[in-house]
Coordinates of C-alpha atoms in Angstrom, one line a residue:
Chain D
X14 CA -52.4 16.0 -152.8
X15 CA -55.9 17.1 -153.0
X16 CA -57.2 17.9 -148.8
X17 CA -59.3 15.0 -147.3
X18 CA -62.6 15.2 -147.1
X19 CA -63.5 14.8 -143.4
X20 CA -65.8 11.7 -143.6
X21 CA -63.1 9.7 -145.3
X22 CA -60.5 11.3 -143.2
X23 CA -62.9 10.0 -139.8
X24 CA -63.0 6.8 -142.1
X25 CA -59.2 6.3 -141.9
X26 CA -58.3 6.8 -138.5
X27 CA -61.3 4.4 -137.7
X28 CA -59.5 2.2 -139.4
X29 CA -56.6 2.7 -138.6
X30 CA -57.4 2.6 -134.7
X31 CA -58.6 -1.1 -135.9
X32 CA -54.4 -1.6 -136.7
X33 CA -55.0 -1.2 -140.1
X34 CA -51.6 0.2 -141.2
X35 CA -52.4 1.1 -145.2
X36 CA -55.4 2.8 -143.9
X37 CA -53.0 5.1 -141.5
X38 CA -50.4 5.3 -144.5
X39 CA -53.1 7.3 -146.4
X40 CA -53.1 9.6 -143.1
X41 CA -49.3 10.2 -143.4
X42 CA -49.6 10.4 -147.3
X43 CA -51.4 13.6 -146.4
X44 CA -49.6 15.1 -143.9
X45 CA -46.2 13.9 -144.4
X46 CA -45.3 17.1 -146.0
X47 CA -46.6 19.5 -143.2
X48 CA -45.0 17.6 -141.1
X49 CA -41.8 17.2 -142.1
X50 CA -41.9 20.7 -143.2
X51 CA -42.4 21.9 -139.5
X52 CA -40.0 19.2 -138.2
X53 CA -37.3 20.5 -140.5
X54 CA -38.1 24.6 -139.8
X55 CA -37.4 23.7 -136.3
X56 CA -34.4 21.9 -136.3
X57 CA -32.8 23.2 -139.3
X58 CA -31.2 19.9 -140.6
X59 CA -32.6 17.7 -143.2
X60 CA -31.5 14.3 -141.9
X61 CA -32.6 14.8 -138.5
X62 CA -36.0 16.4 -139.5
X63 CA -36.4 13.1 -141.7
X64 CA -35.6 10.8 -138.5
X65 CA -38.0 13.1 -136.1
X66 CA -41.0 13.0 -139.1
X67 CA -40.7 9.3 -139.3
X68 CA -40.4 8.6 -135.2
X69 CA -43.2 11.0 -135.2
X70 CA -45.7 9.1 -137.7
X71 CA -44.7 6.0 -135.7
X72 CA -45.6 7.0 -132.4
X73 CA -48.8 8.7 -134.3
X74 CA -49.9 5.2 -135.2
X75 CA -49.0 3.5 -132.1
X76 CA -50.5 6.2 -130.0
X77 CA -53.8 6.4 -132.8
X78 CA -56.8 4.5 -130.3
X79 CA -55.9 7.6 -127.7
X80 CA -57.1 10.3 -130.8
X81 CA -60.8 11.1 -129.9
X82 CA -61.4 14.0 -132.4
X83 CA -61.1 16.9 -129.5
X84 CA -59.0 18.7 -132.2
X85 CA -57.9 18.2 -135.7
X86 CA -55.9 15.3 -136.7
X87 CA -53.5 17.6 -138.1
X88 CA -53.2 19.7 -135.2
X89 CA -52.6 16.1 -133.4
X90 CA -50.1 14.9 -135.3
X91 CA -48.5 18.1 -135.2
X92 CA -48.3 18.0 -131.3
X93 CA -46.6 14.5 -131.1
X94 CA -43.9 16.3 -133.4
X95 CA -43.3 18.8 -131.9
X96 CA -42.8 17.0 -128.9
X97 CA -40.7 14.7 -130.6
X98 CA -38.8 18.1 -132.0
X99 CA -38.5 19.6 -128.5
X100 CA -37.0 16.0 -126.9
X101 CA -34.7 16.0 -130.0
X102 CA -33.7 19.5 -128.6
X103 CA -32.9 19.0 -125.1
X104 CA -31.0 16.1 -126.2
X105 CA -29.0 18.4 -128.5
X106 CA -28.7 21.2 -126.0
X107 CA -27.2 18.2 -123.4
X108 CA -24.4 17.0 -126.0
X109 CA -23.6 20.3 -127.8
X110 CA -20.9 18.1 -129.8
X111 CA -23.8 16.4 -131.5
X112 CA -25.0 19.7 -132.4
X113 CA -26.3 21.4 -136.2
X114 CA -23.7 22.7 -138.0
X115 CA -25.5 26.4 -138.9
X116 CA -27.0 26.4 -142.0
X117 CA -24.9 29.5 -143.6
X118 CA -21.6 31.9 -142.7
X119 CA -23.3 35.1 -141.6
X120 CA -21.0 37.0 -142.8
X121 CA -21.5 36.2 -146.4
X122 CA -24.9 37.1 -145.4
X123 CA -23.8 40.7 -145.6
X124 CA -21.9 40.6 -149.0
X125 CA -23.1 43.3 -151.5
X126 CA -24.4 40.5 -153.0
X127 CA -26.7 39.8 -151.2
X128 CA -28.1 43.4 -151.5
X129 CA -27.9 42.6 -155.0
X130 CA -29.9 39.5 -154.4
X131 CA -32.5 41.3 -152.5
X132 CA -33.0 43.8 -154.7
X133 CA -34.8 41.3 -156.6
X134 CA -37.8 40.8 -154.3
X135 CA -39.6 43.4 -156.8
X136 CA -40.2 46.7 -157.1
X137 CA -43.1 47.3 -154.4
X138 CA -41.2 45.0 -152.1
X139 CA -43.6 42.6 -151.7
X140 CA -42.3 39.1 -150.7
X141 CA -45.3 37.2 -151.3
X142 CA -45.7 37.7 -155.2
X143 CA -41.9 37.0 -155.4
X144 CA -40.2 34.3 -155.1
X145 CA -37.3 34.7 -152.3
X146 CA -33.6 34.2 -153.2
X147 CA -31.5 31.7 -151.8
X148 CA -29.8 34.7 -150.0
X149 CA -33.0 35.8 -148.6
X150 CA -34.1 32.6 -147.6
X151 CA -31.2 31.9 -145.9
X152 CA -31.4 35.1 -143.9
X153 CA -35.0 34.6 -143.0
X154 CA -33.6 30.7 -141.7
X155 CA -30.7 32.1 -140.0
X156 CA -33.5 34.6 -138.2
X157 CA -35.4 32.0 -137.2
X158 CA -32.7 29.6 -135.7
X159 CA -31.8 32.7 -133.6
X160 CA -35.4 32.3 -131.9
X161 CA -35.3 30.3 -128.7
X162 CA -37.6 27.0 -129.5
X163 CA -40.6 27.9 -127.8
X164 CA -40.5 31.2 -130.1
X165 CA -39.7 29.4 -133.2
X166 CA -42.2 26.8 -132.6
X167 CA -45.3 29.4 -132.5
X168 CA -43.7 31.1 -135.6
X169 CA -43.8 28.3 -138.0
X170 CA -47.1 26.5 -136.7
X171 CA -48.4 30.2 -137.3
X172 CA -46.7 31.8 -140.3
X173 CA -45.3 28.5 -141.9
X174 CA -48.2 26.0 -140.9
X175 CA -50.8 28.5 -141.5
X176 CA -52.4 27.0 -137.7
X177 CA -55.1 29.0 -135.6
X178 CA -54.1 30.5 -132.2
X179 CA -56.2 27.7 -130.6
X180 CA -54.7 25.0 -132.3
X181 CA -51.6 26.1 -131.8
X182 CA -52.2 26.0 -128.4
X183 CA -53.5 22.8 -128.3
X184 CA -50.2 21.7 -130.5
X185 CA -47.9 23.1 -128.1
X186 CA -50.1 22.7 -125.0
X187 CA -49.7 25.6 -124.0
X188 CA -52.9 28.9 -123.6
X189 CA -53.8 31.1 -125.9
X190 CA -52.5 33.9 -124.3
X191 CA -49.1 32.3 -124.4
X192 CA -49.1 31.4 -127.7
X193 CA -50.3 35.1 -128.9
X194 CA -46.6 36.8 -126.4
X195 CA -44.6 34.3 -127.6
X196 CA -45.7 35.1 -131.3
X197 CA -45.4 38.5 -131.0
X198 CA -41.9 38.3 -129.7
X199 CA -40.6 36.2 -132.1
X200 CA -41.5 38.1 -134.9
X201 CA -40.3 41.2 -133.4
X202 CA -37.0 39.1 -132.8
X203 CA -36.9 37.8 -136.3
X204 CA -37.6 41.6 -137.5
X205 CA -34.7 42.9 -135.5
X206 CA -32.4 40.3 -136.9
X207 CA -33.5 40.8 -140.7
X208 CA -32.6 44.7 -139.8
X209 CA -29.8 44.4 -138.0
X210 CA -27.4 45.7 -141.5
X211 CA -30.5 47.7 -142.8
X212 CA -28.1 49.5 -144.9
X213 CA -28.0 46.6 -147.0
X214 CA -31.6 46.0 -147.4
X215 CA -33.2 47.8 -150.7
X216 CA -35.3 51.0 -149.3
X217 CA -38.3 49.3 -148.5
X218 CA -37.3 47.4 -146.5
X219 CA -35.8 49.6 -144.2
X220 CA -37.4 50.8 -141.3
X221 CA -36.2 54.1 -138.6
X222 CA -34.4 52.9 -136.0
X223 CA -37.1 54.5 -133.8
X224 CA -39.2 51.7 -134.8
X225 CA -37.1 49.1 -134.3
X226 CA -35.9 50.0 -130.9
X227 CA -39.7 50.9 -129.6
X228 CA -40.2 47.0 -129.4
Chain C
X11 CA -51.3 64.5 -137.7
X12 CA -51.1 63.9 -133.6
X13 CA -48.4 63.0 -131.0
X14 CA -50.0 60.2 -129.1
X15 CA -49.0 60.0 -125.4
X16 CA -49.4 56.1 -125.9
X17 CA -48.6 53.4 -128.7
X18 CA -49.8 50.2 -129.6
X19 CA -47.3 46.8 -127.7
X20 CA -46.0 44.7 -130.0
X21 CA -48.4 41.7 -128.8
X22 CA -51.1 44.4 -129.5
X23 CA -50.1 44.8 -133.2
X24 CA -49.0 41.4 -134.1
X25 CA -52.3 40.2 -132.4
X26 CA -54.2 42.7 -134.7
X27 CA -53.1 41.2 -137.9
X28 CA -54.3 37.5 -137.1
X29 CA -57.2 39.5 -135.8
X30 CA -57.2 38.2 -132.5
X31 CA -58.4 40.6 -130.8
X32 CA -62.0 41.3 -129.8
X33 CA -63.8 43.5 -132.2
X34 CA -63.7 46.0 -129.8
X35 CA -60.0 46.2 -129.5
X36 CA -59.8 45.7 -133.2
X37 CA -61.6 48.5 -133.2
X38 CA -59.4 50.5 -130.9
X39 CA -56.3 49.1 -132.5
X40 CA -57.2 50.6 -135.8
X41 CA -58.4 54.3 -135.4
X42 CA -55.2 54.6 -133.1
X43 CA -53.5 53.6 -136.5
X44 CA -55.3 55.6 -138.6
X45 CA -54.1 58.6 -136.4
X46 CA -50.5 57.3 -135.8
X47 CA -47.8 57.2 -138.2
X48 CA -45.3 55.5 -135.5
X49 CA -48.3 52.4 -134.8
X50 CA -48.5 52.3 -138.8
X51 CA -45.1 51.8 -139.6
X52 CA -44.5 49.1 -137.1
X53 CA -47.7 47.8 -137.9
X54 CA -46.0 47.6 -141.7
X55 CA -43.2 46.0 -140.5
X56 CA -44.5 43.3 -138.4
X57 CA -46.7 42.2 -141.4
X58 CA -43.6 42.5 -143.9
X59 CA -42.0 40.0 -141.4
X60 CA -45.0 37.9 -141.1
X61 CA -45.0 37.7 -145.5
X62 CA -41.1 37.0 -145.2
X63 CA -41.4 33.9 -143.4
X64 CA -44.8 32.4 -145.3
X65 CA -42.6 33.0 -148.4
X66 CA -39.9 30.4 -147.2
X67 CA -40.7 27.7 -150.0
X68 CA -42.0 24.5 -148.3
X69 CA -39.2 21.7 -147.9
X70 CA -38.8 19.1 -150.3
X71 CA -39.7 16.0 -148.8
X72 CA -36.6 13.8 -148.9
X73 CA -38.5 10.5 -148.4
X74 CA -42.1 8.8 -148.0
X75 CA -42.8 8.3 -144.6
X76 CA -45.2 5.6 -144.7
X77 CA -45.2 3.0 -142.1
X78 CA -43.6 -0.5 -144.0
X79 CA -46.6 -3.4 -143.7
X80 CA -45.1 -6.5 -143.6
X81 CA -42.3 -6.7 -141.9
X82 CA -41.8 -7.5 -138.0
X83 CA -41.4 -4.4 -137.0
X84 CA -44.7 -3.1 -138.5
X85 CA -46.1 -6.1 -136.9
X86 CA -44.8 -4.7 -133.6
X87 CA -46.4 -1.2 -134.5
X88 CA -49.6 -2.6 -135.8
X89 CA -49.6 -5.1 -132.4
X90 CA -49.2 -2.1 -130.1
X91 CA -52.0 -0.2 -131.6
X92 CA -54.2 -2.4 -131.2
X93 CA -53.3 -3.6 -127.9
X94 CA -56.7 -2.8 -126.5
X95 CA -58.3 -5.5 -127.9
X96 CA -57.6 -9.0 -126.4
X97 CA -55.7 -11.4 -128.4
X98 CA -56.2 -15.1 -128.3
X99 CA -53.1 -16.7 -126.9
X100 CA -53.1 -20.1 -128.1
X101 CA -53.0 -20.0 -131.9
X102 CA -50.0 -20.4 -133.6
X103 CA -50.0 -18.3 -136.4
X104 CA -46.6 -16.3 -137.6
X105 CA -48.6 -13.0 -137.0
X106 CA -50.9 -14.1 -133.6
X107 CA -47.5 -14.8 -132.4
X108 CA -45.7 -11.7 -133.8
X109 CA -48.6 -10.1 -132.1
X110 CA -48.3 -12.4 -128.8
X111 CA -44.9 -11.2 -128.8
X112 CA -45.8 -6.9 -129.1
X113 CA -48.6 -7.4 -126.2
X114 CA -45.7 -7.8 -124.0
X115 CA -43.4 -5.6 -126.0
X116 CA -43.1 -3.8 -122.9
X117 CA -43.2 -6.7 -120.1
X118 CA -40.8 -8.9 -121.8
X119 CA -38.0 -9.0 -118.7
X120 CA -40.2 -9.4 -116.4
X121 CA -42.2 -11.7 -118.3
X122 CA -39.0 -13.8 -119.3
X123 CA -38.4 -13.4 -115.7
X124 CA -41.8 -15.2 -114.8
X125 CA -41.6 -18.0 -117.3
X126 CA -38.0 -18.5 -116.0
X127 CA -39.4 -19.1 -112.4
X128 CA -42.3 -21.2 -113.3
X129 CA -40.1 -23.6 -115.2
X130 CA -37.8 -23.7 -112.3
X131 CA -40.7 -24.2 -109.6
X132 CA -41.7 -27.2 -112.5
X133 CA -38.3 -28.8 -112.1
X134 CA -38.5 -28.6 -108.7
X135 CA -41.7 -30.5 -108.3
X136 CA -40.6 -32.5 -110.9
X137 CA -38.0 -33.4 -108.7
X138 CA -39.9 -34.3 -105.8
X139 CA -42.2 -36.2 -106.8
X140 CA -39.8 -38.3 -109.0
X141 CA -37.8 -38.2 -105.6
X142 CA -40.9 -39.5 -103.7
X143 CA -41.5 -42.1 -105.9
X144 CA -38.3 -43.5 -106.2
X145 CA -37.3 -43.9 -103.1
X146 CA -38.5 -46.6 -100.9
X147 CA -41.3 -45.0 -98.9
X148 CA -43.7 -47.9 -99.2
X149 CA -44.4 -51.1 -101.6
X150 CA -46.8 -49.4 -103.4
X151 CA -43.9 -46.6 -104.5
X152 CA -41.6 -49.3 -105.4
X153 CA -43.7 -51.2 -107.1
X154 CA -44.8 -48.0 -109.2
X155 CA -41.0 -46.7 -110.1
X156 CA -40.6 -50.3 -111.5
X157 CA -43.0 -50.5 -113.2
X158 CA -43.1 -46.9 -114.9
X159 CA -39.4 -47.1 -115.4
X160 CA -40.0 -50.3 -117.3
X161 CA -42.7 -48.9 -119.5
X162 CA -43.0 -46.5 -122.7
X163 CA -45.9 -44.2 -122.6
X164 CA -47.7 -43.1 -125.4
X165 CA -47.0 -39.4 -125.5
X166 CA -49.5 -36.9 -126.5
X167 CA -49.7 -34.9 -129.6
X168 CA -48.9 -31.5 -127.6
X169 CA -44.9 -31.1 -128.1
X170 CA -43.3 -31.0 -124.6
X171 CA -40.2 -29.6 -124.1
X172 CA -37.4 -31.6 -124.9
X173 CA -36.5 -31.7 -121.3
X174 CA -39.2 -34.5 -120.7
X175 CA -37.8 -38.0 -120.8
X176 CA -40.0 -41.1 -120.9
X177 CA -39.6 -41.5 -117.7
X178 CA -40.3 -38.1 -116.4
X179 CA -43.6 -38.8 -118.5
X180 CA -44.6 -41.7 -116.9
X181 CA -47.3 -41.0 -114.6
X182 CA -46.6 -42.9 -111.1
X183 CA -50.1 -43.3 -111.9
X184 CA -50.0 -46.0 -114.6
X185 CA -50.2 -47.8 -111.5
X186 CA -52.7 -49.5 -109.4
X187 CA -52.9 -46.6 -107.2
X188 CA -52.9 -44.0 -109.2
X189 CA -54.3 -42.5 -112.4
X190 CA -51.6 -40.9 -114.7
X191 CA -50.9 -36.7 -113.6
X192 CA -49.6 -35.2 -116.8
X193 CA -49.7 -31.4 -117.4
X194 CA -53.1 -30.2 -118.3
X195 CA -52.0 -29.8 -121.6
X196 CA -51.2 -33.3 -122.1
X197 CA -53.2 -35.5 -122.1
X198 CA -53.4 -37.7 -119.6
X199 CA -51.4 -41.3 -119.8
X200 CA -52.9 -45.1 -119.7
X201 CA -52.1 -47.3 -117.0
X202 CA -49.2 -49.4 -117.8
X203 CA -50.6 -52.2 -116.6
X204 CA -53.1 -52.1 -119.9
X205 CA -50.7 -50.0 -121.9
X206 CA -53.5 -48.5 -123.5
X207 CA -52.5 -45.7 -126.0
X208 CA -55.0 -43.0 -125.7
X209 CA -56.2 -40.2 -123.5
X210 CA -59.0 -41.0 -121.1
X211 CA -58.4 -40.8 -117.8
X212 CA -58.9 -44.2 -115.9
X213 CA -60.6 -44.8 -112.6
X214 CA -58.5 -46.3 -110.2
X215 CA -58.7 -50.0 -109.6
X216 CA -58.5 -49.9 -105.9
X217 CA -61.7 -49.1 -104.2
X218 CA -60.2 -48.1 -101.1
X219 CA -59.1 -45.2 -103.2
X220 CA -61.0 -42.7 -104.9
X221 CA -59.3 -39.7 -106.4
X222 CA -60.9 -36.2 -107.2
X223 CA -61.7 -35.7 -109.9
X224 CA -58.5 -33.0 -110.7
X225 CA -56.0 -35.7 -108.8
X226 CA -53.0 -34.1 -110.8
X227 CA -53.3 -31.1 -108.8
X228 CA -53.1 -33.1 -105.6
X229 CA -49.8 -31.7 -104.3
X230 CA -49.9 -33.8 -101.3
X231 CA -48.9 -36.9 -103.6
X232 CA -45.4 -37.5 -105.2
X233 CA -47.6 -38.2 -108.6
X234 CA -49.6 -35.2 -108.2
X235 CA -46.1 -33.2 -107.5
X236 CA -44.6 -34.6 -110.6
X237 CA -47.9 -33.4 -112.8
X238 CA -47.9 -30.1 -111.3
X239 CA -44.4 -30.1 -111.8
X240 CA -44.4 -31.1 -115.5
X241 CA -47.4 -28.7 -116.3
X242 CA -45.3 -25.6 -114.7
X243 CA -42.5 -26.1 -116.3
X244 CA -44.1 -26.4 -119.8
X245 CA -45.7 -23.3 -119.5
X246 CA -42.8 -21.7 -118.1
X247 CA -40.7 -23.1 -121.8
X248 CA -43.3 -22.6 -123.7
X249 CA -43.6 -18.9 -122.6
X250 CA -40.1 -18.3 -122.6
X251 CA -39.8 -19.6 -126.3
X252 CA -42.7 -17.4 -127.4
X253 CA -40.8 -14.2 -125.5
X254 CA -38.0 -13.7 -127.3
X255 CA -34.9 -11.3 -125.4
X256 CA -35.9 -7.8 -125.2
X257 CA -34.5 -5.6 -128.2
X258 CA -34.8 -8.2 -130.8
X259 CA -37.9 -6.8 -132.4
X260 CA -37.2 -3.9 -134.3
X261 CA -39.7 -0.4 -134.5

């Protein structure tokens, strides 16, 4: 979906602070998929991420006359989900029987085929110009579900969600100095993690351990 | 190339790749690299990290998330967002009521609760001013429970509860004394003694009494009891019939 322009964007939430509902559907239209994308790196489960997103664009709508353009819609409708993510959590963390199941056995994470699998990330070992394997995915996933939420949160408005420092901060409500520690931790976490069998990671992706335990 | 005595942090490094650092320490950050092969390699593997996770492939969206438009719960959602803006109470459309009805999405216990009571403090004035004028306090009362129990009145367009009888209707007033006391909303009731149907209030035959102009309100009077009575415990139906039980409208 092609980005809206910010005069009609400024156009629909007018009209949708009038309680124009189809005009606030074209709103969700646009970011449904950031959204739900962010909901769902969070919490890991597809069912639950598609409750959260929809309670999420609900409370957007009813709480739409409080938006007064002090930061991006996006970054708005980002905060209310991650609220949203982070009451779904404590919920979660009360009633552990009502827990996720973990997306993937770790130890067939560590199967030679999956050294097989990652083999195939190129020959200059460049992620981006590849596209990751299921095994690599599901590595990366199981890295970031190791991250507490706070960590994970940062990660994925940052590296997933492609957000600014400050409006990440404004997301999470949080300063920018927090957001910039808690980033740098989690990707030193996730980094550790992805190492942790470095023997079965092809040779560029393997770093000394020097490096790793400098952190 | 040299040992450095000191390193780059972590939040240094991974700071330095969003370039979030002053230029200064960007600056700083960077001919410390050029110089350090320990900085450069974890420098390399922070950004490796950073390029594993924008790889992930985006979800696939399992649904549309789009709000539904006409159904009562969107009704409810579009009612609360607009919430600021005042609402006229009295009309009786499906969606002004569906509207009504989300205003007090969040007040409807104690708002039940309310209407409960002023139907209640209705009855009870109801009650004693039927009371009063049924029992023998003076010729004049006797004279006006025969009377009104003895007479239809025309009742007003405005639906009253089904709880009003004729002869709760009857205004004590279709009497001599008195003019007819119904609830604001209804309109008010000929004297009897005419049995005139319509809706203008009649000045009181007796000189030696002159009512205000509002003597409906006049608590001090069976009749006026009765007509507060009636009105209070109309609104209090009427309210409690727009306000259904919380949890029956759905988000």
């Amino acid at each position: 979906m092609e980005k809206l322009a910010r005069d009609d964007e400024d156009k629909l939430i007018a009209r949708s602070q009038q309680g124009d509902i189809s005009a606030f559907n074209q709103l969700v239209l646009h970011y449904q998929h950031s959204v739900y994308n962010t909901v769902f790196r969070l919490l890991g489960d597809y069912d639950t991420a598609a409750d959260v997103t929809q309670d999420a664009f609900i409370s957007a709508f009813r709480a739409i006359h409080t938006y007064q353009g002090n930061s991006l819609f996006r970054t708005w409708l980002l905060r209310i989900s991650t609220n949203l993510v982070y009451d779904h959590w404590r919920r979660i963390q009360r009633h552990p029987a009502e827990s996720l199941e973990s997306i993937t056995d770790e130890e067939e994470l560590h199967s030679p085929t999956l050294l097989e699998a990652l083999a195939y990330t190129g020959a200059d070992g460049n992620p981006e110009e590849n596209v990751l394997t299921q095994e690599l995915q599901q590595l990366i996933v199981c890295g970031l579900q190791e991250l507490s939420l706070d960590q994970r949160t940062v990660i994925v408005l940052c590296d997933i969600e492609g957000l600014s420092y400050d409006e990440i901060a404004q997301a999470t409500q949080t300063t920018l100095g927090t957001v910039r520690s808690r980033l740098s931790r989690a990707r030193a976490r996730l980094r550790q993690y992805l190492s942790h069998d470095q023997e079965l990671l092809p040779r560029q992706y393997r770093l000394s351990s020097r490096i790793i335990d400098t952190h | 190339m040299p040992q450095h005595h000191w390193h780059l942090t972590t939040e240094q490094l991974s700071a330095f790749l969003d370039q979030q650092l002053s230029a200064q320490e960007q600056a700083t950050c960077q001919t410390h690299m050029d110089d350090c092969e320990l900085c450069q390699q974890q420098r390399a593997a922070l950004a490796q990290t950073i390029l594993l996770v924008r790889a992930l492939p985006r979800a696939p969206l399992p649904r549309s998330f789009v709000l539904p438009i006409e159904t009562p719960a969107t009704s409810t959602i579009q009612s609360k967002a607009i919430a600021k803006k005042e609402q006229p109470m009295l009309i009786t459309t499906r969606q002004t009521r569906n509207r009504l009805v989300i205003l007090s999405s969040y007040m409807r216990t104690p708002m039940r609760l309310a209407s409960t009571l002023v139907a209640i403090i209705g009855m009870f004035f109801i009650l004693s001013g039927s009371l009063s004028i049924i029992s023998p306090m003076n010729g004049h009362t006797t004279q006006i429970a025969s009377v009104s129990l003895n007479n239809k009145v025309e009742v007003p367009p405005v639906a009253p509860p089904a709880a009003l009888t004729n002869k709760a209707a009857v205004p004590p007033a279709a009497l001599t004394n008195n003019v007819a006391i119904p609830p604001a909303a209804i309109k008010p009731v000929k004297k009897i003694k005419t049995h005139q149907p319509g809706s203008s209030l009649r000045v009181p035959q007796q000189p030696s009494r002159i009512f205000p102009s509002i003597p409906f309100l006049d608590l001090s009077r069976p009749e006026g009891r009765l007509g507060v009575g009636l009105l209070l415990f109309m609104v209090g139906i009427v309210s409690l019939k727009m306000l259904p039980r919380p949890g029956t409208i759905q988000e």
